[in-house]
Every structure is written in C-alpha cells, then in structure tokens.
Coordinates of C-alpha atoms (C1' of nucleotides) in Angstrom, one line a residue:
Chain A
M1 CA 0.0 0.0 0.0
G2 CA 1.2 3.5 -0.8
R3 CA 1.4 6.2 1.7
Q4 CA -1.7 8.2 2.5
P5 CA -1.7 11.8 1.6
C6 CA -0.3 14.1 4.2
C7 CA -3.7 15.6 4.8
D8 CA -7.3 15.4 3.8
K9 CA -7.2 17.9 0.9
V10 CA -11.0 18.4 0.7
G11 CA -11.8 21.9 1.7
L12 CA -8.2 22.9 2.2
K13 CA -6.8 26.1 0.6
R14 CA -3.9 26.0 -1.8
G15 CA -1.8 28.6 -3.6
P16 CA -0.4 31.9 -2.4
W17 CA -0.7 32.8 1.2
T18 CA -2.7 35.9 2.2
I19 CA -1.5 38.4 4.8
E20 CA -4.2 37.2 7.2
E21 CA -3.1 33.6 6.9
D22 CA 0.5 34.6 7.5
Q23 CA -0.5 36.5 10.6
K24 CA -2.5 33.6 11.9
L25 CA 0.3 31.2 11.4
M26 CA 2.9 33.5 12.8
N27 CA 0.9 34.3 15.9
F28 CA 0.1 30.7 16.5
I29 CA 3.7 29.5 16.3
L30 CA 5.0 32.4 18.3
H31 CA 2.6 31.6 21.1
N32 CA 2.4 27.9 21.0
G33 CA 5.6 26.7 19.3
I34 CA 5.5 23.7 17.0
Q35 CA 4.7 20.4 18.5
C36 CA 3.3 18.7 15.4
W37 CA 2.9 20.4 12.0
R38 CA -0.2 18.4 11.4
L39 CA -1.9 20.0 14.3
V40 CA -0.8 23.5 13.5
P41 CA -3.5 24.3 10.9
K42 CA -6.2 22.7 13.0
L43 CA -5.4 24.6 16.2
S44 CA -4.6 27.9 14.5
G45 CA -7.8 27.8 12.4
L46 CA -6.0 27.8 9.0
L47 CA -7.5 25.9 6.1
R48 CA -4.1 24.6 5.0
C49 CA -2.4 21.3 5.4
G50 CA 0.4 21.0 7.9
K51 CA 2.9 20.6 5.2
S52 CA 1.9 23.9 3.6
C53 CA 2.2 25.6 7.0
R54 CA 5.6 24.2 7.6
L55 CA 6.8 25.3 4.2
R56 CA 5.4 28.8 4.6
W57 CA 7.1 29.1 8.0
M58 CA 10.4 27.7 7.0
N59 CA 10.8 29.6 3.7
Y60 CA 9.1 32.9 4.4
L61 CA 7.9 33.6 7.9
R62 CA 10.8 32.5 10.1
P63 CA 12.1 35.7 11.9
D64 CA 15.7 34.6 11.4
L65 CA 15.5 34.6 7.7
K66 CA 18.0 36.7 5.8
R67 CA 16.6 38.6 2.9
G68 CA 18.3 40.0 -0.2
A69 CA 20.6 38.9 -3.0
F70 CA 23.4 36.4 -2.5
T71 CA 26.8 37.9 -2.3
E72 CA 29.7 36.7 -4.5
A73 CA 31.2 35.0 -1.5
E74 CA 28.0 33.2 -0.8
E75 CA 27.8 32.0 -4.4
D76 CA 31.4 30.8 -4.3
Q77 CA 30.6 28.9 -1.1
I78 CA 27.5 27.4 -2.5
I79 CA 29.5 26.1 -5.5
E80 CA 32.1 24.6 -3.2
L81 CA 29.6 22.9 -1.0
H82 CA 27.6 21.7 -4.1
S83 CA 30.8 20.2 -5.5
R84 CA 31.2 18.2 -2.3
L85 CA 27.6 17.5 -1.3
G86 CA 25.7 17.5 -4.6
N87 CA 22.0 18.5 -4.5
K88 CA 21.8 18.3 -0.8
W89 CA 20.2 21.7 -0.5
S90 CA 19.3 21.3 3.2
K91 CA 22.8 20.5 4.1
I92 CA 24.1 23.3 2.0
A93 CA 21.6 25.7 3.5
A94 CA 22.7 24.7 6.9
Q95 CA 26.0 26.5 6.3
F96 CA 24.1 29.8 5.5
P97 CA 22.3 31.1 8.6
G98 CA 19.1 32.8 7.5
R99 CA 19.0 31.2 4.1
T100 CA 16.6 28.5 3.2
D101 CA 17.2 25.4 1.2
N102 CA 14.5 26.5 -1.3
E103 CA 16.2 29.8 -1.7
I104 CA 19.6 28.3 -2.4
K105 CA 18.1 25.7 -4.7
N106 CA 16.3 28.4 -6.7
H107 CA 19.4 30.5 -6.8
W108 CA 21.4 27.6 -8.0
N109 CA 18.9 26.7 -10.7
T110 CA 18.3 30.2 -12.0
R111 CA 21.8 31.8 -11.7
I112 CA 24.7 29.7 -10.6
K113 CA 24.0 26.9 -13.1
K114 CA 24.1 29.3 -16.0
K115 CA 27.1 31.0 -14.6
L116 CA 29.0 27.7 -14.4
K117 CA 27.9 26.6 -17.9
A118 CA 29.1 29.9 -19.2
L119 CA 32.4 29.2 -17.6
G120 CA 32.6 25.8 -19.3
I121 CA 31.9 23.9 -16.1
D122 CA 29.4 21.2 -15.8
P123 CA 27.1 22.2 -12.9
L124 CA 26.4 18.5 -12.1
T125 CA 30.0 17.2 -12.0
H126 CA 31.9 20.4 -11.6
N127 CA 34.2 19.2 -14.3
R128 CA 35.1 21.1 -17.4
I129 CA 32.7 20.8 -20.4
E130 CA 34.4 20.1 -23.6
N131 CA 32.8 20.6 -27.1
T132 CA 29.3 21.0 -26.0
E133 CA 26.8 23.4 -27.5
D134 CA 26.5 25.2 -24.1
F135 CA 30.2 25.7 -23.8
E136 CA 30.6 26.8 -27.4
S137 CA 27.9 29.4 -27.1
A138 CA 29.2 30.5 -23.8
K139 CA 32.7 30.8 -25.2
E140 CA 31.4 33.0 -28.0
A141 CA 29.7 35.2 -25.5
T142 CA 32.8 35.4 -23.3
A143 CA 35.1 36.0 -26.2
S144 CA 33.1 38.9 -27.5
N145 CA 32.8 40.2 -24.0
S146 CA 29.6 41.9 -24.9
S147 CA 27.6 42.8 -21.9
E148 CA 24.5 41.9 -23.7
N149 CA 25.7 38.4 -24.4
L150 CA 27.1 38.0 -21.0
L151 CA 23.8 39.0 -19.5
K152 CA 22.0 36.6 -21.8
N153 CA 24.1 33.8 -20.6
G154 CA 23.7 34.7 -17.0
I155 CA 26.8 36.6 -16.3
S156 CA 26.7 40.1 -15.0
S157 CA 29.0 42.8 -16.3
R158 CA 31.2 42.6 -13.2
E159 CA 32.2 39.1 -14.1
P160 CA 34.9 39.0 -16.8
D161 CA 37.4 38.9 -13.9
A162 CA 35.3 36.4 -12.1
V163 CA 35.5 34.2 -15.2
S164 CA 39.2 33.8 -15.1
D165 CA 39.1 33.6 -11.3
M166 CA 36.6 30.8 -11.4
T167 CA 38.4 29.0 -14.2
L168 CA 41.6 29.0 -12.2
R169 CA 39.8 27.6 -9.2
T170 CA 38.2 24.9 -11.3
D171 CA 41.6 23.9 -12.8
K172 CA 42.6 22.9 -9.3
S173 CA 39.2 22.5 -7.9
E174 CA 40.1 19.4 -5.8
S175 CA 42.8 21.1 -3.8
F176 CA 41.1 24.4 -3.7
S177 CA 37.8 23.1 -2.5
S178 CA 39.0 20.7 0.1
S179 CA 41.7 22.9 1.6
R180 CA 39.4 25.9 1.9
M181 CA 36.6 23.8 3.2
D182 CA 38.8 22.3 5.8
E183 CA 39.9 25.7 6.9
T184 CA 36.3 26.9 7.2
F185 CA 34.7 23.7 8.5
P186 CA 37.3 21.5 10.2
Q187 CA 34.9 18.6 10.6
D188 CA 31.6 18.1 8.9
E189 CA 29.8 16.7 11.8
H190 CA 30.9 19.5 14.1
W191 CA 29.8 22.4 11.9
I192 CA 26.5 20.8 11.2
D193 CA 25.9 20.3 14.8
N194 CA 26.8 23.9 15.5
M195 CA 24.4 25.1 12.9
D196 CA 21.7 23.0 14.3
Y197 CA 22.3 24.7 17.6
L198 CA 22.1 28.1 16.0
L199 CA 18.9 27.3 14.2
S200 CA 17.3 25.4 17.0
W201 CA 13.8 26.3 17.9
D202 CA 14.6 26.9 21.6
G203 CA 17.5 29.1 20.6
F204 CA 15.5 31.4 18.5
T205 CA 12.2 31.4 20.4
S206 CA 13.9 32.7 23.5
N207 CA 14.5 35.9 21.6
L208 CA 11.3 36.2 19.7
E209 CA 9.9 39.0 21.7
E210 CA 12.9 41.1 20.8
I211 CA 12.9 40.0 17.2
F212 CA 9.2 40.3 16.7
P213 CA 7.7 43.3 18.4
F214 CA 4.3 43.0 16.7
D215 CA 0.9 42.5 18.1
S216 CA 0.8 39.5 20.4
H217 CA -2.9 39.6 21.2
L218 CA -4.3 38.1 18.0
Chain B
dA1 C1' 1.5 50.6 -26.1
dA2 C1' 0.8 45.8 -26.8
dA3 C1' 2.3 41.2 -27.3
dC4 C1' 5.4 37.9 -26.3
dA5 C1' 9.4 35.7 -24.1
dA6 C1' 12.4 34.9 -20.3
dC7 C1' 13.2 35.0 -15.7
dG8 C1' 12.8 34.3 -10.7
dC9 C1' 10.5 33.0 -6.7
dA10 C1' 6.9 30.8 -4.0
dA11 C1' 4.5 26.8 -3.4
dC12 C1' 3.2 22.1 -4.4
dC13 C1' 4.0 17.1 -5.0
dG14 C1' 5.8 12.7 -4.1
dC15 C1' 9.1 10.0 -1.9
dG16 C1' 12.4 8.4 1.7
dG17 C1' 13.9 8.3 6.4
dC18 C1' 12.8 7.5 10.9
dG19 C1' 10.4 6.8 15.2
dA20 C1' 6.4 4.9 17.5
dC21 C1' 3.5 1.2 18.1
Chain C
dG1 C1' 10.0 -7.4 12.0
dG2 C1' 6.1 -5.1 9.9
dT3 C1' 3.1 -1.2 9.5
dC4 C1' 1.7 3.4 10.1
dG5 C1' 2.1 8.3 10.3
dC6 C1' 4.9 12.4 10.4
dC7 C1' 8.7 15.3 9.0
dG8 C1' 11.9 16.9 5.8
dC9 C1' 14.0 16.9 1.3
dG10 C1' 14.6 17.4 -3.6
dG11 C1' 12.3 18.0 -8.0
dT12 C1' 8.9 20.4 -10.4
dT13 C1' 5.3 23.6 -11.6
dG14 C1' 2.7 27.9 -11.7
dC15 C1' 2.5 32.5 -11.9
dG16 C1' 3.8 37.3 -11.3
dT17 C1' 7.4 40.4 -12.9
dT18 C1' 10.7 42.2 -16.0
dG19 C1' 12.7 42.7 -20.4
dT20 C1' 12.5 42.6 -25.4
dT21 C1' 10.5 43.1 -29.9

DNA sequence: AAACAACGCAACCGCGGCGAC
DNA sequence: GGTCGCCGCGGTTGCGTTGTT
C-alpha cells in the first residue's frame, strides 16, 4: 500500500498565502511553538495542510531569515559545497544562517547553473565541459565580452574577472575546495551540529519578543 | 502601447527516512 | 520485523514580474 496523503485535501486552501493567513500562522507559532505540524492548521484555524504551513514558515515567515541577494562570497561557497555534497540543499543551506534550502536551490537553478555553464563547467559534475553546445555558445559570449551576451548567458557585467578567477579555481578544484573547506569547516559533523544549535527552535524562540515586536494579542 | 518571451520565486508534490507502536 | 504516520527533502510547476520586440 502506498502512503496516505499528508492531509485530507478536501476543503483545504492552496496557492499563495494571504497576509491574514501569514499573521494567523505566525501568531500561533510564536505563542504555541511547533509540537506537530499536522496540528498547527487545526489549532490555528487555518484551512491549510500541515505541510503547507511548515513550508510557509520555513521559507518565508521565520524571523531569522536573511533577505536580499546572494553575495559573490556566498555564491562561491555554494559552489564549493555543491561540489562536495551535490544537490543536498538542506545540508548546503545549513551553512548559511538565515538562508533556506529552497532559496539556495532556486538561486542555483536560476543563476549559478548558468554561470557555471558559461564558464565551461558542468554544474552537475563540476568538471570542465568540452565541445558541447553550451560551452561553445558560452565561449562566444565570453570572447566577444559583450555585456548583452554575458547577461543573456547569465553573467553580469562585473564578471569578466570572475570568469578567469573561477576558471583558475576549477583547474585545481580538488585542492582548492578541500583545503578551503577544511579551513572553514574543520569537521563536517561539528559544523553541522553547530548550525543545528544556531537554528534550533529553543534558541530562537527565546529571543522572539525582541525579534518580533508586533501585536501579540491576535 | 501591446504582445510575447524569459526569468525568478513561492508553493506544491511525491518520496524516503525514521520513530512509535 | 512489519506497519503506520509524520517530517523533511529534492524535483517540479505555476504565476507574477521584467525585459524585449
């Protein structure tokens, strides 16, 4: 037998969240915490499934979320982590306090993938691409150094230097990645544990009143 | 100004892992 | 050991926004 659906979908709302729903969810969690996602919509009066509530909270409402564009350093780190971990977005996201796995995944798929392809790097294997259409078209764009072409291929005007920089790094990706990763994160298990602590529920709820000074009477 | 295309993000879906029973 | 139910993850889709023709 297959798994049952996560919730009874009859009568449940889907699609974009409204401000009212956001407030309901936020207030409920801030006052009651999360014991069981399945119970959250029932107890808070939301016509959503628990999964949807969890996603909304994790990806949008969490007070510790960091907003704004990814920095070049963050992008580099994502690339390094991806070369080691693959599409383990949650593990990658764990190294970026305030960033969500969804956010990083989206950024990877929309920006970084293109950027790597334009650099002649296979985003899946992180190896050089030889004689593929992608690489050939990317080379043309890079050679002409036309900002229009670069933008079309996902590289901003600031990046001609980044291209050579990244190429150099990739030439010795093995040593670069591992040595720098080791510097930053001496032991995988330890830095993941540390991040778990930083992102732990207790850790952040203890400061909620400071973080969230909004109406607590709803 | 309108139509169309491309892009980026939020949200959904289905599956695997894991603990409880 | 098997089954069930929940949580979390990764892949995918839908749609609003922005850019181009």
